[in-house]
Amino acid sequence: MGLKAGIVGLPNVGKSTLFNALTSAKAEAANYPFCTIDPNVGVVTVPDERLKKISEFVKPQKQVPTIMEFVDIAGLVAGASKGEGLGNKFLANIRETDAILHVVRCFEDSDVVHVSGSIDPVRDIGTINTELILADLDSVDKKLKRIEKMAKSTSDVQLKIEFALTKKLYEALNAGKPARSVEIDDTEAPFMKEFHLLTTKPVLYVCNVAESEYTSGTESDWVKKVAEHAKSENNNYIAICSAIEAEIAQLPEADRIEFIQSLGMEEPGLNRLIREAYSLLNLITYFTAGEKEVRAWTIEKGTKAPGAAGVIHTDFERGFIRAETYHCEDLFKYKSEAAAKEAGKYKSEGKEYVVRDGDIMLFRFNV
């Protein structure tokens, strides 16, 4: 299952600083474009207090959280779709991700040069989105030219469906609309996946704000404009201060809580960012719990029990018999699995059971 989010934006908006904070890695962060030539990749754990809380009752030997992968992609510039600023290479890196975290600069700093000479996050969003649309348009245009003659002279129903979809995508992209705006039906969905278009990916706008704004909890006009833009696209946004988060990430674990509380925060902003990215991919978490370990597992929302079992091992899905399950909130309420059973909260579910976020599961299988 894809769990990869690409961090994109113009140069000098704070992408690499944010990536460093996310992964506590050492990606180079410098005040000039293209300091990140190759994508930096980091794997981070998804913060989930339920994992720790379940462990308090089950008392396992270890806890295993679920993870996400973040890719720091070098700054895009106007003309990237035509190769400006090594753009083609970076666009290819974005194509390999499942979601986009689009970092936009919402802070003033005379020491950090803005490539466009002024702060205007909505304009900057437009610059990046235009390049993504143009890159997709180029890809779709090539395919349209390749299959148009064949589609018109064939009786192959599948080829005709593919051609109709390609034409719809071309018309939308040519009008400056992202591919995600195109309505598709069940017959077109398999072909849509084959395009691997940049503008079908879900987007979370990350407003990189000044320290004073972040700690006060206020929103600048810049952030409000990004919020309006995100809403118009059915996307979401989050405000974060990369500089503060990077500082928190560098502190020893014992000092982090005190520093976070001194800023009037309950947790690092990165925790919210990771959870938002996780949610962006339409993912949920279920748990397995025993003496050896309590582990979090990632599945797509709507996954049925056999599919959830297959995340652990393909044999579990192939030989699925049933799932024994109860919700973590029942464990927290009744204090033990046995007590949850007595209260009638422990269920035996079959192949059609849709797994809920927070379920604790035991799979029975035979191969």
Short mmCIF file of C-alpha atoms in Angstrom, two decimals:
data_model
loop_
_atom_site.label_atom_id
_atom_site.label_comp_id
_atom_site.label_asym_id
_atom_site.label_seq_id
_atom_site.Cartn_x
_atom_site.Cartn_y
_atom_site.Cartn_z
CA MET A 1 0.00 0.00 0.00
CA GLY A 2 1.29 3.45 -0.93
CA LEU A 3 2.14 5.62 2.06
CA LYS A 4 4.31 8.21 0.41
CA ALA A 5 3.74 11.97 0.55
CA GLY A 6 5.82 14.39 -1.48
CA ILE A 7 6.74 17.79 -0.03
CA VAL A 8 6.66 20.37 -2.84
CA GLY A 9 6.71 24.14 -3.30
CA LEU A 10 8.75 27.01 -4.70
CA PRO A 11 12.40 27.36 -3.62
CA ASN A 12 13.01 28.94 -0.18
CA VAL A 13 9.55 28.32 1.28
CA GLY A 14 10.84 25.97 4.03
CA LYS A 15 10.39 22.52 2.50
CA SER A 16 13.74 21.06 3.55
CA THR A 17 13.49 22.63 7.00
CA LEU A 18 10.10 20.97 7.40
CA PHE A 19 11.46 17.66 6.12
CA ASN A 20 14.38 17.86 8.58
CA ALA A 21 11.94 18.40 11.40
CA LEU A 22 9.71 15.53 10.27
CA THR A 23 12.48 13.00 10.03
CA SER A 24 15.18 14.54 12.25
CA ALA A 25 17.30 13.99 9.15
CA LYS A 26 20.00 16.30 7.81
CA ALA A 27 18.76 17.29 4.38
CA GLU A 28 20.65 20.39 3.34
CA ALA A 29 18.61 23.56 3.94
CA ALA A 30 20.15 26.60 2.30
CA ASN A 31 19.04 30.00 1.08
CA TYR A 32 19.26 29.24 -2.63
CA PRO A 33 17.24 27.16 -5.12
CA PHE A 34 17.95 23.51 -5.94
CA CYS A 35 20.01 22.67 -2.85
CA THR A 36 17.99 19.46 -2.77
CA ILE A 37 18.84 17.94 -6.14
CA ASP A 38 17.94 14.35 -5.29
CA PRO A 39 14.77 13.70 -3.33
CA ASN A 40 15.40 13.08 0.33
CA VAL A 41 13.30 10.26 1.70
CA GLY A 42 12.44 9.77 5.35
CA VAL A 43 10.23 7.30 7.17
CA VAL A 44 8.35 8.64 10.19
CA THR A 45 6.00 7.06 12.68
CA VAL A 46 2.38 8.15 12.76
CA PRO A 47 1.68 9.54 16.26
CA ASP A 48 -1.23 7.72 17.89
CA GLU A 49 -1.84 7.90 21.64
CA ARG A 50 -4.09 4.83 21.39
CA LEU A 51 -1.06 2.59 20.83
CA LYS A 52 0.44 3.62 24.16
CA LYS A 53 -2.91 3.41 25.93
CA ILE A 54 -3.63 -0.11 24.63
CA SER A 55 -0.17 -1.16 25.86
CA GLU A 56 -1.00 0.02 29.38
CA PHE A 57 -3.68 -2.66 29.57
CA VAL A 58 -2.12 -5.44 27.47
CA LYS A 59 1.47 -4.91 28.74
CA PRO A 60 3.35 -6.22 25.67
CA GLN A 61 7.09 -6.64 25.28
CA LYS A 62 7.14 -3.91 22.64
CA GLN A 63 5.03 -1.36 20.73
CA VAL A 64 5.18 -1.04 16.93
CA PRO A 65 3.62 2.10 15.42
CA THR A 66 2.55 2.47 11.82
CA ILE A 67 4.65 4.59 9.47
CA MET A 68 4.55 7.04 6.58
CA GLU A 69 7.18 7.98 4.03
CA PHE A 70 7.93 11.61 3.19
CA VAL A 71 9.87 12.75 0.14
CA ASP A 72 11.52 16.19 0.09
CA ILE A 73 11.43 17.31 -3.55
CA ALA A 74 13.55 20.22 -4.74
CA GLY A 75 11.90 23.58 -5.38
CA LEU A 76 9.85 23.89 -8.54
CA VAL A 77 9.84 27.10 -10.57
CA ALA A 78 7.77 28.54 -13.41
CA GLY A 79 8.68 26.55 -16.53
CA ALA A 80 9.34 23.31 -14.63
CA SER A 81 7.06 21.40 -17.01
CA LYS A 82 9.39 22.48 -19.83
CA GLY A 83 12.52 21.50 -17.91
CA GLU A 84 13.30 24.81 -16.17
CA GLY A 85 15.27 24.33 -12.94
CA LEU A 86 15.70 20.61 -13.62
CA GLY A 87 11.91 20.54 -13.45
CA ASN A 88 11.29 17.34 -15.42
CA LYS A 89 13.32 15.33 -12.96
CA PHE A 90 11.49 16.78 -9.97
CA LEU A 91 8.08 16.31 -11.57
CA ALA A 92 8.96 12.64 -12.05
CA ASN A 93 9.73 12.41 -8.33
CA ILE A 94 6.29 13.84 -7.49
CA ARG A 95 4.66 11.32 -9.84
CA GLU A 96 5.94 8.50 -7.62
CA THR A 97 4.17 9.83 -4.51
CA ASP A 98 0.59 9.20 -3.36
CA ALA A 99 -0.22 12.64 -1.97
CA ILE A 100 1.23 16.15 -2.10
CA LEU A 101 2.11 18.40 0.83
CA HIS A 102 2.31 21.79 -0.87
CA VAL A 103 4.36 24.15 1.32
CA VAL A 104 3.59 27.84 0.81
CA ARG A 105 5.44 30.76 2.35
CA CYS A 106 3.28 32.89 4.64
CA PHE A 107 6.01 34.80 6.49
CA GLU A 108 8.21 37.86 5.93
CA ASP A 109 11.98 37.54 6.28
CA SER A 110 14.36 39.92 4.53
CA ASP A 111 17.17 37.38 4.97
CA VAL A 112 15.36 34.72 2.92
CA VAL A 113 14.98 35.61 -0.74
CA HIS A 114 11.62 34.91 -2.42
CA VAL A 115 12.06 33.77 -6.02
CA SER A 116 9.17 36.00 -7.14
CA GLY A 117 10.33 39.01 -5.13
CA SER A 118 7.30 39.25 -2.83
CA ILE A 119 5.05 37.19 -0.56
CA ASP A 120 1.83 36.03 -2.21
CA PRO A 121 0.96 32.42 -1.31
CA VAL A 122 -2.05 32.11 -3.64
CA ARG A 123 0.07 33.31 -6.58
CA ASP A 124 2.76 30.79 -5.59
CA ILE A 125 0.16 28.01 -5.41
CA GLY A 126 -0.96 28.99 -8.90
CA THR A 127 2.61 28.77 -10.19
CA ILE A 128 3.09 25.22 -8.90
CA ASN A 129 -0.39 24.05 -9.91
CA THR A 130 0.08 25.42 -13.43
CA GLU A 131 3.29 23.44 -13.83
CA LEU A 132 1.61 20.26 -12.62
CA ILE A 133 -1.31 20.80 -15.00
CA LEU A 134 1.03 21.51 -17.94
CA ALA A 135 3.04 18.37 -17.20
CA ASP A 136 -0.16 16.30 -17.12
CA LEU A 137 -1.43 17.98 -20.29
CA ASP A 138 1.74 17.04 -22.12
CA SER A 139 1.39 13.41 -21.01
CA VAL A 140 -2.32 13.20 -21.91
CA ASP A 141 -1.82 14.96 -25.24
CA LYS A 142 0.77 12.37 -26.28
CA LYS A 143 -1.58 9.54 -25.39
CA LEU A 144 -4.52 11.17 -27.17
CA LYS A 145 -2.55 11.47 -30.40
CA ARG A 146 -1.39 7.87 -30.08
CA ILE A 147 -4.82 6.23 -29.67
CA GLU A 148 -7.21 8.62 -31.47
CA LYS A 149 -7.04 6.94 -34.90
CA MET A 150 -7.21 3.45 -33.42
CA ALA A 151 -10.23 4.31 -31.25
CA LYS A 152 -12.19 5.70 -34.20
CA SER A 153 -11.61 2.66 -36.40
CA THR A 154 -12.04 -0.12 -33.82
CA SER A 155 -14.95 -2.03 -32.31
CA ASP A 156 -12.94 -2.60 -29.13
CA VAL A 157 -15.18 -1.24 -26.35
CA GLN A 158 -12.33 -0.89 -23.86
CA LEU A 159 -10.24 1.18 -26.25
CA LYS A 160 -13.20 3.46 -26.91
CA ILE A 161 -13.67 3.96 -23.15
CA GLU A 162 -9.98 4.76 -22.77
CA PHE A 163 -10.14 7.25 -25.64
CA ALA A 164 -13.23 8.99 -24.23
CA LEU A 165 -11.53 9.37 -20.85
CA THR A 166 -8.31 10.63 -22.45
CA LYS A 167 -10.30 13.24 -24.37
CA LYS A 168 -12.13 14.38 -21.22
CA LEU A 169 -8.83 14.73 -19.36
CA TYR A 170 -7.28 16.66 -22.23
CA GLU A 171 -10.18 19.13 -22.34
CA ALA A 172 -10.08 19.73 -18.58
CA LEU A 173 -6.30 20.15 -18.39
CA ASN A 174 -6.27 22.36 -21.48
CA ALA A 175 -8.79 24.59 -19.68
CA GLY A 176 -6.43 24.85 -16.72
CA LYS A 177 -8.36 22.46 -14.50
CA PRO A 178 -6.69 19.60 -12.54
CA ALA A 179 -7.39 16.02 -13.56
CA ARG A 180 -9.11 15.39 -10.22
CA SER A 181 -11.93 17.71 -11.39
CA VAL A 182 -12.93 15.22 -14.11
CA GLU A 183 -15.86 12.99 -13.16
CA ILE A 184 -15.27 9.36 -14.08
CA ASP A 185 -17.43 6.25 -13.90
CA ASP A 186 -16.61 2.68 -12.91
CA THR A 187 -15.64 1.70 -16.46
CA GLU A 188 -13.10 4.53 -16.66
CA ALA A 189 -11.55 4.11 -13.20
CA PRO A 190 -9.03 1.37 -14.17
CA PHE A 191 -7.72 3.50 -17.06
CA MET A 192 -7.49 6.58 -14.84
CA LYS A 193 -5.03 4.79 -12.57
CA GLU A 194 -2.77 4.01 -15.51
CA PHE A 195 -2.22 7.70 -16.28
CA HIS A 196 -0.37 8.40 -12.98
CA LEU A 197 -1.28 12.07 -13.31
CA LEU A 198 0.13 14.65 -10.91
CA THR A 199 -3.13 16.56 -10.55
CA THR A 200 -5.14 13.54 -9.41
CA LYS A 201 -3.15 13.39 -6.17
CA PRO A 202 -4.80 14.75 -3.01
CA VAL A 203 -3.22 17.97 -1.73
CA LEU A 204 -2.64 19.39 1.74
CA TYR A 205 -1.51 23.03 1.75
CA VAL A 206 1.08 23.66 4.46
CA CYS A 207 1.28 27.34 5.40
CA ASN A 208 4.78 28.04 6.73
CA VAL A 209 4.17 30.93 9.13
CA ALA A 210 6.26 33.22 11.33
CA GLU A 211 7.15 32.14 14.88
CA SER A 212 5.09 34.95 16.46
CA GLU A 213 1.99 33.97 14.51
CA TYR A 214 2.43 30.27 15.27
CA THR A 215 2.78 30.67 19.02
CA SER A 216 -0.06 33.21 19.29
CA GLY A 217 -2.47 31.01 17.36
CA THR A 218 -3.53 33.85 15.07
CA GLU A 219 -4.00 33.56 11.33
CA SER A 220 -2.59 36.15 8.96
CA ASP A 221 -4.42 37.33 5.87
CA TRP A 222 -2.03 35.15 3.86
CA VAL A 223 -3.13 32.00 5.71
CA LYS A 224 -6.79 32.97 5.38
CA LYS A 225 -6.36 33.32 1.61
CA VAL A 226 -4.73 29.88 1.42
CA ALA A 227 -7.63 28.48 3.46
CA GLU A 228 -10.13 29.95 0.98
CA HIS A 229 -8.19 28.57 -1.96
CA ALA A 230 -7.94 25.10 -0.39
CA LYS A 231 -11.69 25.09 0.28
CA SER A 232 -12.42 26.01 -3.35
CA GLU A 233 -10.53 22.86 -4.42
CA ASN A 234 -12.02 20.60 -1.73
CA ASN A 235 -8.53 20.35 -0.25
CA ASN A 236 -7.37 21.17 3.26
CA TYR A 237 -4.67 23.32 4.84
CA ILE A 238 -2.61 23.48 8.01
CA ALA A 239 -0.48 26.27 9.49
CA ILE A 240 2.94 25.35 10.84
CA CYS A 241 6.24 27.05 11.62
CA SER A 242 9.04 24.97 10.13
CA ALA A 243 11.71 26.80 12.14
CA ILE A 244 10.05 26.05 15.49
CA GLU A 245 9.31 22.45 14.54
CA ALA A 246 12.92 21.94 13.47
CA GLU A 247 14.06 23.32 16.82
CA ILE A 248 11.73 20.97 18.70
CA ALA A 249 12.97 18.00 16.66
CA GLN A 250 16.58 18.68 17.62
CA LEU A 251 15.90 18.72 21.36
CA PRO A 252 16.47 15.65 23.54
CA GLU A 253 13.21 13.78 24.13
CA ALA A 254 13.17 14.75 27.80
CA ASP A 255 13.28 18.48 26.98
CA ARG A 256 10.70 18.53 24.22
CA ILE A 257 7.58 18.47 26.39
CA GLU A 258 8.74 21.39 28.54
CA PHE A 259 9.67 23.43 25.46
CA ILE A 260 6.37 22.66 23.72
CA GLN A 261 4.40 23.66 26.80
CA SER A 262 6.40 26.89 27.12
CA LEU A 263 5.10 27.79 23.66
CA GLY A 264 1.53 27.15 24.76
CA MET A 265 1.24 24.01 22.63
CA GLU A 266 -0.02 20.55 23.63
CA GLU A 267 2.04 18.64 21.06
CA PRO A 268 4.41 19.34 18.17
CA GLY A 269 2.66 20.76 15.13
CA LEU A 270 4.31 17.98 13.16
CA ASN A 271 2.06 15.46 14.88
CA ARG A 272 -0.95 17.25 13.43
CA LEU A 273 0.75 17.44 10.04
CA ILE A 274 1.49 13.71 9.95
CA ARG A 275 -2.06 12.85 10.99
CA GLU A 276 -3.46 15.21 8.33
CA ALA A 277 -1.24 13.59 5.69
CA TYR A 278 -2.36 10.15 6.87
CA SER A 279 -5.99 11.19 6.65
CA LEU A 280 -5.36 12.77 3.23
CA LEU A 281 -4.57 9.30 1.89
CA ASN A 282 -7.91 8.03 3.29
CA LEU A 283 -6.11 5.77 5.74
CA ILE A 284 -7.15 4.39 9.10
CA THR A 285 -5.42 2.31 11.77
CA TYR A 286 -6.35 -0.98 13.37
CA PHE A 287 -4.36 -2.79 16.06
CA THR A 288 -3.23 -6.26 17.00
CA ALA A 289 -2.52 -6.75 20.69
CA GLY A 290 -0.80 -9.57 22.56
CA GLU A 291 1.96 -10.33 25.03
CA LYS A 292 4.72 -10.05 22.41
CA GLU A 293 3.65 -6.75 20.89
CA VAL A 294 0.96 -4.18 20.34
CA ARG A 295 1.15 -3.12 16.71
CA ALA A 296 -0.62 -0.51 14.59
CA TRP A 297 -1.53 -1.46 11.01
CA THR A 298 -2.49 0.87 8.17
CA ILE A 299 -5.39 0.17 5.81
CA GLU A 300 -7.61 2.23 3.53
CA LYS A 301 -10.94 3.31 4.95
CA GLY A 302 -13.62 0.84 3.86
CA THR A 303 -11.32 -2.22 3.86
CA LYS A 304 -13.04 -5.48 4.77
CA ALA A 305 -11.63 -7.95 7.28
CA PRO A 306 -9.82 -10.27 4.80
CA GLY A 307 -8.07 -7.27 3.20
CA ALA A 308 -7.00 -6.02 6.61
CA ALA A 309 -5.64 -9.47 7.43
CA GLY A 310 -3.67 -9.43 4.17
CA VAL A 311 -1.73 -6.37 5.33
CA ILE A 312 -0.13 -8.63 7.96
CA HIS A 313 0.49 -11.53 5.56
CA THR A 314 -1.04 -12.66 2.29
CA ASP A 315 -1.68 -16.09 3.83
CA PHE A 316 -3.99 -14.44 6.38
CA GLU A 317 -6.16 -13.09 3.59
CA ARG A 318 -6.01 -16.21 1.41
CA GLY A 319 -7.03 -18.52 4.26
CA PHE A 320 -9.29 -16.08 6.14
CA ILE A 321 -11.92 -17.75 8.34
CA ARG A 322 -13.07 -14.98 10.66
CA ALA A 323 -11.92 -11.97 12.66
CA GLU A 324 -12.37 -11.61 16.39
CA THR A 325 -12.55 -7.94 17.20
CA TYR A 326 -13.45 -5.24 19.67
CA HIS A 327 -12.79 -1.52 19.66
CA CYS A 328 -9.94 0.10 21.58
CA GLU A 329 -12.45 2.42 23.28
CA ASP A 330 -14.07 -0.69 24.78
CA LEU A 331 -10.69 -1.73 26.16
CA PHE A 332 -10.20 1.72 27.68
CA LYS A 333 -13.68 1.59 29.22
CA TYR A 334 -13.68 -1.98 30.55
CA LYS A 335 -9.92 -2.17 31.32
CA SER A 336 -9.34 -5.66 29.85
CA GLU A 337 -10.23 -7.88 26.92
CA ALA A 338 -12.01 -10.30 29.27
CA ALA A 339 -14.18 -7.52 30.68
CA ALA A 340 -15.00 -6.30 27.17
CA LYS A 341 -16.09 -9.84 26.31
CA GLU A 342 -18.35 -10.00 29.36
CA ALA A 343 -19.92 -6.72 28.28
CA GLY A 344 -20.69 -8.20 24.86
CA LYS A 345 -18.26 -5.95 23.00
CA TYR A 346 -16.08 -8.76 21.63
CA LYS A 347 -17.45 -9.92 18.26
CA SER A 348 -16.73 -12.64 15.72
CA GLU A 349 -16.95 -11.14 12.23
CA GLY A 350 -16.90 -12.64 8.75
CA LYS A 351 -15.58 -11.67 5.33
CA GLU A 352 -17.97 -8.74 4.84
CA TYR A 353 -17.00 -6.92 8.04
CA VAL A 354 -15.69 -3.41 7.33
CA VAL A 355 -12.83 -2.66 9.71
CA ARG A 356 -13.20 0.48 11.84
CA ASP A 357 -10.49 2.90 12.82
CA GLY A 358 -9.33 1.77 16.27
CA ASP A 359 -10.45 -1.87 16.06
CA ILE A 360 -8.32 -4.42 17.91
CA MET A 361 -8.30 -7.59 15.82
CA LEU A 362 -7.33 -11.25 15.96
CA PHE A 363 -7.54 -13.16 12.68
CA ARG A 364 -8.37 -16.84 12.34
CA PHE A 365 -7.16 -18.40 9.12
CA ASN A 366 -6.30 -21.72 7.52
CA VAL A 367 -3.95 -22.32 4.56
#
